[in-house]
XYZ file of C-alpha atoms in Angstrom:
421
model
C -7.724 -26.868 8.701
C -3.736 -27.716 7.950
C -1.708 -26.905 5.367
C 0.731 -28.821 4.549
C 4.098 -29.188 2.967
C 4.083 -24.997 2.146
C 7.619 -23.438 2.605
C 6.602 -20.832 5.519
C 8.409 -17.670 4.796
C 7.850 -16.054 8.602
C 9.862 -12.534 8.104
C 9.313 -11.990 12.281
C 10.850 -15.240 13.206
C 13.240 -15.610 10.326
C 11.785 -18.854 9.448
C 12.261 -20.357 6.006
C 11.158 -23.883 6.561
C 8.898 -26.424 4.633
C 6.388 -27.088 7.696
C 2.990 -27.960 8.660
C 0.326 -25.563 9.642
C -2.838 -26.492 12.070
C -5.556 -23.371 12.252
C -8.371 -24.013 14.548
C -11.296 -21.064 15.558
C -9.163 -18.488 13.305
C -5.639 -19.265 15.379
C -2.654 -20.583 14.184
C -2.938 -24.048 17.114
C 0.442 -25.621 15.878
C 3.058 -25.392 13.169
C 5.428 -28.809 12.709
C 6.301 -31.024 10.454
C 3.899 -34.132 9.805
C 0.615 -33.121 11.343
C -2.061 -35.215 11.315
C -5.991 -34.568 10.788
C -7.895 -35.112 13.669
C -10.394 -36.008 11.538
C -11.596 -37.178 8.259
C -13.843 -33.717 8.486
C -10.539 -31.537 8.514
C -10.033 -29.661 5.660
C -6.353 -29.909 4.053
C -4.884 -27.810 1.651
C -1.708 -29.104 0.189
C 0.988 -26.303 -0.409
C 3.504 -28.486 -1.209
C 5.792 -26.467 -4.068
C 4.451 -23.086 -3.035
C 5.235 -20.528 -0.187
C 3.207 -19.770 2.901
C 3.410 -15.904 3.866
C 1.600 -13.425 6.067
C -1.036 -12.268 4.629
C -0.153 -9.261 3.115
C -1.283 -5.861 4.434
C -1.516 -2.255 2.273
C -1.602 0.856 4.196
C -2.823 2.915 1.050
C -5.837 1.971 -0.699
C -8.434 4.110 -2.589
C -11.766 1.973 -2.534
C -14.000 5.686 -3.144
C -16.725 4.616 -1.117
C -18.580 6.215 -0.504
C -19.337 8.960 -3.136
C -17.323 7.284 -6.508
C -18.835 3.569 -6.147
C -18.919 3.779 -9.588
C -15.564 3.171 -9.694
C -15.034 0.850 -6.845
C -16.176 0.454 -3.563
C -15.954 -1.370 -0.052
C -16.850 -4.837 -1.846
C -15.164 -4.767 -4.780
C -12.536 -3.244 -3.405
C -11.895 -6.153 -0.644
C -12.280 -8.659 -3.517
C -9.373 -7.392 -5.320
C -7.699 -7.093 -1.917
C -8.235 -10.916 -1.483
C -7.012 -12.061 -4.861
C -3.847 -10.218 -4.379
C -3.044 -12.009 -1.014
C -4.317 -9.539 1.236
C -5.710 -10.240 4.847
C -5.924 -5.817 5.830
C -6.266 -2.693 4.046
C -6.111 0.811 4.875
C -8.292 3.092 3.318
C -7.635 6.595 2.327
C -10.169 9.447 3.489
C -10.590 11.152 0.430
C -13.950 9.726 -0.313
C -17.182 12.172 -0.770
C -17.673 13.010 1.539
C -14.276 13.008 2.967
C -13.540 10.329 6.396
C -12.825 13.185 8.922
C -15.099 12.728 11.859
C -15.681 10.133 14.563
C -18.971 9.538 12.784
C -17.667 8.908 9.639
C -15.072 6.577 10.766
C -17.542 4.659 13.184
C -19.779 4.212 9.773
C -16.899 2.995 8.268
C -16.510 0.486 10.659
C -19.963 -0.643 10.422
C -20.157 -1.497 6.933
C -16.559 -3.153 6.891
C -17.587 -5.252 9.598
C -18.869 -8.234 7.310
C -16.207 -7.786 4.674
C -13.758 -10.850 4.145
C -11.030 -9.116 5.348
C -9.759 -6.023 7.793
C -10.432 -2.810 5.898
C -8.992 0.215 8.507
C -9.777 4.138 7.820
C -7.476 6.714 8.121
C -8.937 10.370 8.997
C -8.403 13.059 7.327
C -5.706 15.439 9.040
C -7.782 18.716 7.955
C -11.657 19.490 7.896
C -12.670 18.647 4.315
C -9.104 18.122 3.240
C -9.515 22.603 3.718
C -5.951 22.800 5.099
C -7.378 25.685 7.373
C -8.682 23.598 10.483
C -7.109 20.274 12.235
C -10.332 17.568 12.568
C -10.427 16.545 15.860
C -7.568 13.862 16.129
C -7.914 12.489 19.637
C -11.692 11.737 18.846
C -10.678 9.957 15.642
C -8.063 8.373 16.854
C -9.999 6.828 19.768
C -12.680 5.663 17.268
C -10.128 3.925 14.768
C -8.817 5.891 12.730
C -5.078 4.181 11.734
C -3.349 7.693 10.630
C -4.479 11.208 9.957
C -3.815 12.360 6.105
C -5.311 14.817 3.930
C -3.543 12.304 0.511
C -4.848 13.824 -2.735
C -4.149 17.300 -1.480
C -1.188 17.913 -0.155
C -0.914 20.063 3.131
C 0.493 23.612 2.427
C -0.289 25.188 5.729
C 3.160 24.690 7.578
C 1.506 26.341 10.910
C -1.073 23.594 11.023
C 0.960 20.665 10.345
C 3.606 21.817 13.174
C 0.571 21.671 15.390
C -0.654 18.379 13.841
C 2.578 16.659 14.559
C 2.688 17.823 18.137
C -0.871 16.443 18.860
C -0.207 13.187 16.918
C 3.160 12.677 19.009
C 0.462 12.810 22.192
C -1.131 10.422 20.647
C 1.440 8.225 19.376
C -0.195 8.394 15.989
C 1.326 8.675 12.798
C 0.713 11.284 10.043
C 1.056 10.461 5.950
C 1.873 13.065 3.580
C 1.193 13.550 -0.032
C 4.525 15.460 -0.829
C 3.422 17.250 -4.021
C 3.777 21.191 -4.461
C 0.980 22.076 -6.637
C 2.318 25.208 -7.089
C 5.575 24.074 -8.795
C 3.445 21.914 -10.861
C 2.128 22.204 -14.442
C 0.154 19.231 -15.382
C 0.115 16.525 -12.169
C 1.329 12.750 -13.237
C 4.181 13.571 -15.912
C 7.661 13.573 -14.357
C 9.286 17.331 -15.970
C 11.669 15.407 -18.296
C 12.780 14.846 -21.678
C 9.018 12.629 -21.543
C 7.341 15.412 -20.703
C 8.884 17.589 -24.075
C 8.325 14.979 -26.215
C 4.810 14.915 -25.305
C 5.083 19.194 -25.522
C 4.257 19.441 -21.640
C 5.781 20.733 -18.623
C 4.671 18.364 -16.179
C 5.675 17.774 -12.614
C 9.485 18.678 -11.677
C 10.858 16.916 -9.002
C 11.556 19.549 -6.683
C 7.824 19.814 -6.123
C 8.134 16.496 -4.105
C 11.262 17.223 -2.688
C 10.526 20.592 -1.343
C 8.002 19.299 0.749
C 9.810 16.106 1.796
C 12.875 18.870 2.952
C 9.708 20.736 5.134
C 8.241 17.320 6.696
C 11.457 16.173 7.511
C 12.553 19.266 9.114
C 9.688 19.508 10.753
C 9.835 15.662 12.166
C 13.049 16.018 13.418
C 11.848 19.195 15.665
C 8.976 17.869 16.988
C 9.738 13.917 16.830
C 6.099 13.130 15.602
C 5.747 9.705 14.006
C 5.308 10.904 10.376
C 5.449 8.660 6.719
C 6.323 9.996 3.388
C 3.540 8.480 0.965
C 4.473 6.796 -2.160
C 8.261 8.215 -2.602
C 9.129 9.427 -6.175
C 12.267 10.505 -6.076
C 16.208 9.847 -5.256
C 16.459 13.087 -3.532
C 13.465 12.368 -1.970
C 15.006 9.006 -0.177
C 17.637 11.086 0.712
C 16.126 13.020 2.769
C 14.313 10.362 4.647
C 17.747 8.671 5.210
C 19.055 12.598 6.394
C 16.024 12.490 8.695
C 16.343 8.744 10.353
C 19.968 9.918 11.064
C 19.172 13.246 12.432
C 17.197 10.332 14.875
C 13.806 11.526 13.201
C 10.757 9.250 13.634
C 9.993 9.045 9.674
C 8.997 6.140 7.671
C 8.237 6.015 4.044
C 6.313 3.868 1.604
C 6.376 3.151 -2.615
C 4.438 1.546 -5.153
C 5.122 -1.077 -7.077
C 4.678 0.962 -10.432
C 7.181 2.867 -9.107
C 9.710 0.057 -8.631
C 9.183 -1.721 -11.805
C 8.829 1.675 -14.028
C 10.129 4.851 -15.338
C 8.397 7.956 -16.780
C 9.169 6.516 -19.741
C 6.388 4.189 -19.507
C 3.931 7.412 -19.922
C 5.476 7.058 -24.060
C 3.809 3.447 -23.996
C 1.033 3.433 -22.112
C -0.192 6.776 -22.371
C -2.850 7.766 -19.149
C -2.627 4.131 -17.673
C 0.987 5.479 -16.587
C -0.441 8.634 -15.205
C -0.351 8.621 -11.545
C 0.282 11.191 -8.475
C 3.719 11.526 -8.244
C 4.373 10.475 -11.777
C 6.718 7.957 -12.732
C 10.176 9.627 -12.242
C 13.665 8.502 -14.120
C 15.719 5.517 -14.254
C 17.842 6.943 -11.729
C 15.274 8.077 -9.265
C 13.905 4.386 -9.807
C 17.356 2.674 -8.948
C 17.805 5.032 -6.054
C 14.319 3.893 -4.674
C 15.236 0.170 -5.088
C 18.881 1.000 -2.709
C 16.194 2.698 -0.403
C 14.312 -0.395 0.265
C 17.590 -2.220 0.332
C 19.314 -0.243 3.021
C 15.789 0.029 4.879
C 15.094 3.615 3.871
C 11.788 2.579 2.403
C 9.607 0.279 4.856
C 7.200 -0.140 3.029
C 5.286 -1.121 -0.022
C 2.036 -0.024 -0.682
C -0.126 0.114 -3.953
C -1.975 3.633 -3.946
C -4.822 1.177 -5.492
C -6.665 4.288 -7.403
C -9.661 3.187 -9.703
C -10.448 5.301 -12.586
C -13.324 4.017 -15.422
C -11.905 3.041 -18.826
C -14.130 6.420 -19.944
C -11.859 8.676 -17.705
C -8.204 6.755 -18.925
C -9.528 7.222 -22.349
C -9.249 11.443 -22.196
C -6.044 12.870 -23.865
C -3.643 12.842 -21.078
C -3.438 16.148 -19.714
C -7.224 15.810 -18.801
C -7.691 11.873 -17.656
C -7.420 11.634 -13.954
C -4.113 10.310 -11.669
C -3.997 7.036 -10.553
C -3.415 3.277 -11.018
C -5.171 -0.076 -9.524
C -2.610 -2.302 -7.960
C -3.669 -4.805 -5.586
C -3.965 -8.154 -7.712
C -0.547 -7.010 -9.397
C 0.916 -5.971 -6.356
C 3.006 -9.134 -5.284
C 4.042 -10.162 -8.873
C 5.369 -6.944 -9.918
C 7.465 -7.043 -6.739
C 8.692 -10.052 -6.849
C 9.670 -10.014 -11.022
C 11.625 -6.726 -10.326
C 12.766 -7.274 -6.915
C 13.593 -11.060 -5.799
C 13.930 -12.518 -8.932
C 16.193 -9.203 -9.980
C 18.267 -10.310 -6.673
C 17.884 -7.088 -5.541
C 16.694 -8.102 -2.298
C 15.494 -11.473 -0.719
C 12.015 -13.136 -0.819
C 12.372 -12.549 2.787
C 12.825 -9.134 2.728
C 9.749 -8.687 0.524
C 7.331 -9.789 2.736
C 8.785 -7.937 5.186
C 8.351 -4.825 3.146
C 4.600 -5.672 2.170
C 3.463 -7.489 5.658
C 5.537 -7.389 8.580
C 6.878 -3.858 8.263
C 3.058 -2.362 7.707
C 1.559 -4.173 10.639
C 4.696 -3.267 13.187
C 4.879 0.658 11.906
C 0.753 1.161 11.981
C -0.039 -1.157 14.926
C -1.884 -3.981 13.487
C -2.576 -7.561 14.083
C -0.633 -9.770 11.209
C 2.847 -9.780 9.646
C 3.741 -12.847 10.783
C 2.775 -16.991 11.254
C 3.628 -18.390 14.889
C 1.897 -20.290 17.170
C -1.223 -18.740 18.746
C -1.821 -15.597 16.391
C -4.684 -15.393 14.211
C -4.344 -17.331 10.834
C -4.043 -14.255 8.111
C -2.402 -16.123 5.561
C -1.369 -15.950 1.604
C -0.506 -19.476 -0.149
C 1.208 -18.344 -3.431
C 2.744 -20.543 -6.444
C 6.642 -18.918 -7.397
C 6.518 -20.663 -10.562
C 2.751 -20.049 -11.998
C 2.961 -17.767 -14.756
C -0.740 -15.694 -15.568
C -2.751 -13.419 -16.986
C -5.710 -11.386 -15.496
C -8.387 -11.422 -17.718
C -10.717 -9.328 -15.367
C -10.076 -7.935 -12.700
C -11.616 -8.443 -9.553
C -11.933 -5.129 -9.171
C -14.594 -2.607 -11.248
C -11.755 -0.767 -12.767
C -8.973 -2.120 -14.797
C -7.008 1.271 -15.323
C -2.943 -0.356 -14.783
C 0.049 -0.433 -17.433
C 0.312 -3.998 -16.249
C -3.008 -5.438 -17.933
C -2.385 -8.189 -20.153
C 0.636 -8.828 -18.799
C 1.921 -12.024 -18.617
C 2.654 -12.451 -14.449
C 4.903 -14.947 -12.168
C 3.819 -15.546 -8.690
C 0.253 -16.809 -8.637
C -1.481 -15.955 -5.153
C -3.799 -19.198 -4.631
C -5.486 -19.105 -1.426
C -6.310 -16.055 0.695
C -6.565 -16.838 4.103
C -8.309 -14.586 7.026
C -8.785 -15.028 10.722
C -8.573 -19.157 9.421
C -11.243 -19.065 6.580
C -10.825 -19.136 2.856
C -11.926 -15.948 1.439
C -9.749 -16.644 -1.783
C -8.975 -19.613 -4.253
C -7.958 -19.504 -7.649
């Protein structure tokens, strides 16, 4: 296979060239300008106008299989993965029953095995997400597990995280948290704001998120564990990862795109479809998040893909359940509120949603040079679209119907197409 004439935007190397690529047996074999087919057999895709990238990876994915297939699972799941440009996935443990065990994971495995891209596990970091006993890490480590995280239920039990991030600092693993204080909270997904009166609510303050951030951080910088903040809410809350990195903490942190492109405003509009754990914060906590990823604060971006049935969204909004899809939106909404916003590069954005993920969580991909397997995203800046229906079962997102620039065309993994619009 070559592609040719695609402007190869190569975060790792810098490059931002129009070049040739040659894959052979799932490798990138040569990358120049002018390369011819070796035969009339070879297939050619012609990129010429559009941008060749990484294929992009998400460390934070809810594909609720097994035990909620009814709302997505491994297959549907990696087909919306696909036709949002993505060549690896991580998926969350809080399935039913929940991924914490070496058995579980090596299951996992098993049935990802034949899926048209690299769906990882996490583990859980706590038997049954209890928060009262540590699963056994090394084990699940050793049989692929990416991360430990209990996300859904955030960890209350200081003792047993201090432990946790001593034995994941052994291991060299990392640890995610869900930074919510359910205690401090009224109803989950409604930032505590002048949104949350008008709807005659109390909602979710932001020192529930913050509070726990403060703890993590602390708690990092004493042990130097390897630890990331999950889907970052608030100003404060980037704050204190910044406070941490200085303080020579090893803490990373990752946001959504809804919370990029959106306010808690949005809950006015859209109602449940803008219901998600952390809510949507204010306009300031949103600008704050976009300086985060601009002075390298934030990492990474990551969807929180979270499938909910139209049946669920449709419950008055105190009672319909957290939670967004995001991974055929995912690029777009970045690049309409971020690059096109020249708020930060093109570059820099597939460094925040390829390169960055594969370098912090060890994985293969985040970048296209010369003997590395071909996990590739051809995408068209100028295509405006629409999703009719989505790939995946669910369709629960604020950004449905939307009108869309920056058309992912071809999906490409270990040097096959597994996507083309």
């Amino acid at each position: 296979m070559i592609i040719k004439g695609g402007r190869i935007i190569d975060p790792l190397s810098k490059r931002d060239e129009v070049l040739d690529i040659k894959i052979e047996d799932g490798k990138i074999v040569e990358i120049a300008k002018d390369i011819e087919a070796s035969s009339d057999k070879e297939e050619i895709i012609d990129a010429r106008g559009k941008i060749v990238v990484p294929g992009l990876i998400d460390v934070h994915v809810h594909f609720r299989d097994p035990g909620q297939t009814h709302k997505e699972d491994l297959v549907t799941g990696s087909q919306a993965a696909i036709a949002g440009g993505f060549t690896s996935v991580v998926q969350m443990a809080n399935t039913s029953p929940k991924i914490d065990s070496k058995e579980k994971i090596i299951e996992h495995y098993k049935r990802a095995r034949d899926l048209p891209l690299k769906v990882f596990t996490v583990s859980a970091l706590t038997k049954n997400f209890g928060d009262l006993e540590l699963v056994d890490m090394e084990e699940n480590f050793k049989r692929g597990a990416l991360a430990f995280t209990d996300d859904g239920i955030p960890n209350r039990n200081s003792k047993l995280i201090l432990e946790a991030m001593n034995r994941a600092k052994e291991l060299g693993a990392i640890i995610s948290f869900h930074e919510e204080d359910p205690e401090l909270i009224e109803q989950n997904g409604i930032n505590h704001s002048e949104v949350s009166d008008k709807l005659g609510i109390y909602g979710s303050p932001k020192i529930a998120e913050t509070s726990f951030i403060a703890r993590d951080v602390a708690m990092a910088i004493y042990t130097g564990a390897k630890i990331s903040i999950q889907h970052i809410s608030t100003g404060l809350g980037v704050d204190l990862v910044k406070f941490g990195k200085e303080m020579g903490a090893n803490i990373y942190a990752e946001v959504t795109p809804h919370h990029i492109a959106l306010n808690d405003s949005a809950v006015l509009e859209y109602g449940s479809l803008a219901k998600m754990n952390p809510p949507l914060r204010s306009e300031e906590d949103r600008l704050r998040i976009i300086e985060g990823l601009k002075e390298g604060t934030i990492e990474i971006i990551a969807t929180d893909h979270a499938p909910h049935t139209a049946e669920e969204k449709s419950k008055e909004i105190t009672k319909a359940p957290s939670g967004i899809i995001g991974l055929e939106t995912s690029f777009s909404i970045c690049y309409e509120n971020l690059v096109l916003t020249k708020e930060i590069s093109l570059m820099k954005l597939i460094e925040l949603m390829s390169t960055n993920p594969a370098r912090i969580y060890g994985l293969e991909g985040g970048e296209i040079s010369q003997g590395k397997t071909a996990d590739l995203a051809i995408i068209d800046l100028e295509s405006e679209y629409t999703i009719d229906k989505y790939k995946s079962k669910s369709s629960n997102t604020p950004f449905k119907d939307k009108t869309l620039r920056g058309e992912v065309l071809y999906t490409i993994s270990e040097g096959k197409i597994v996507f083309k619009k």
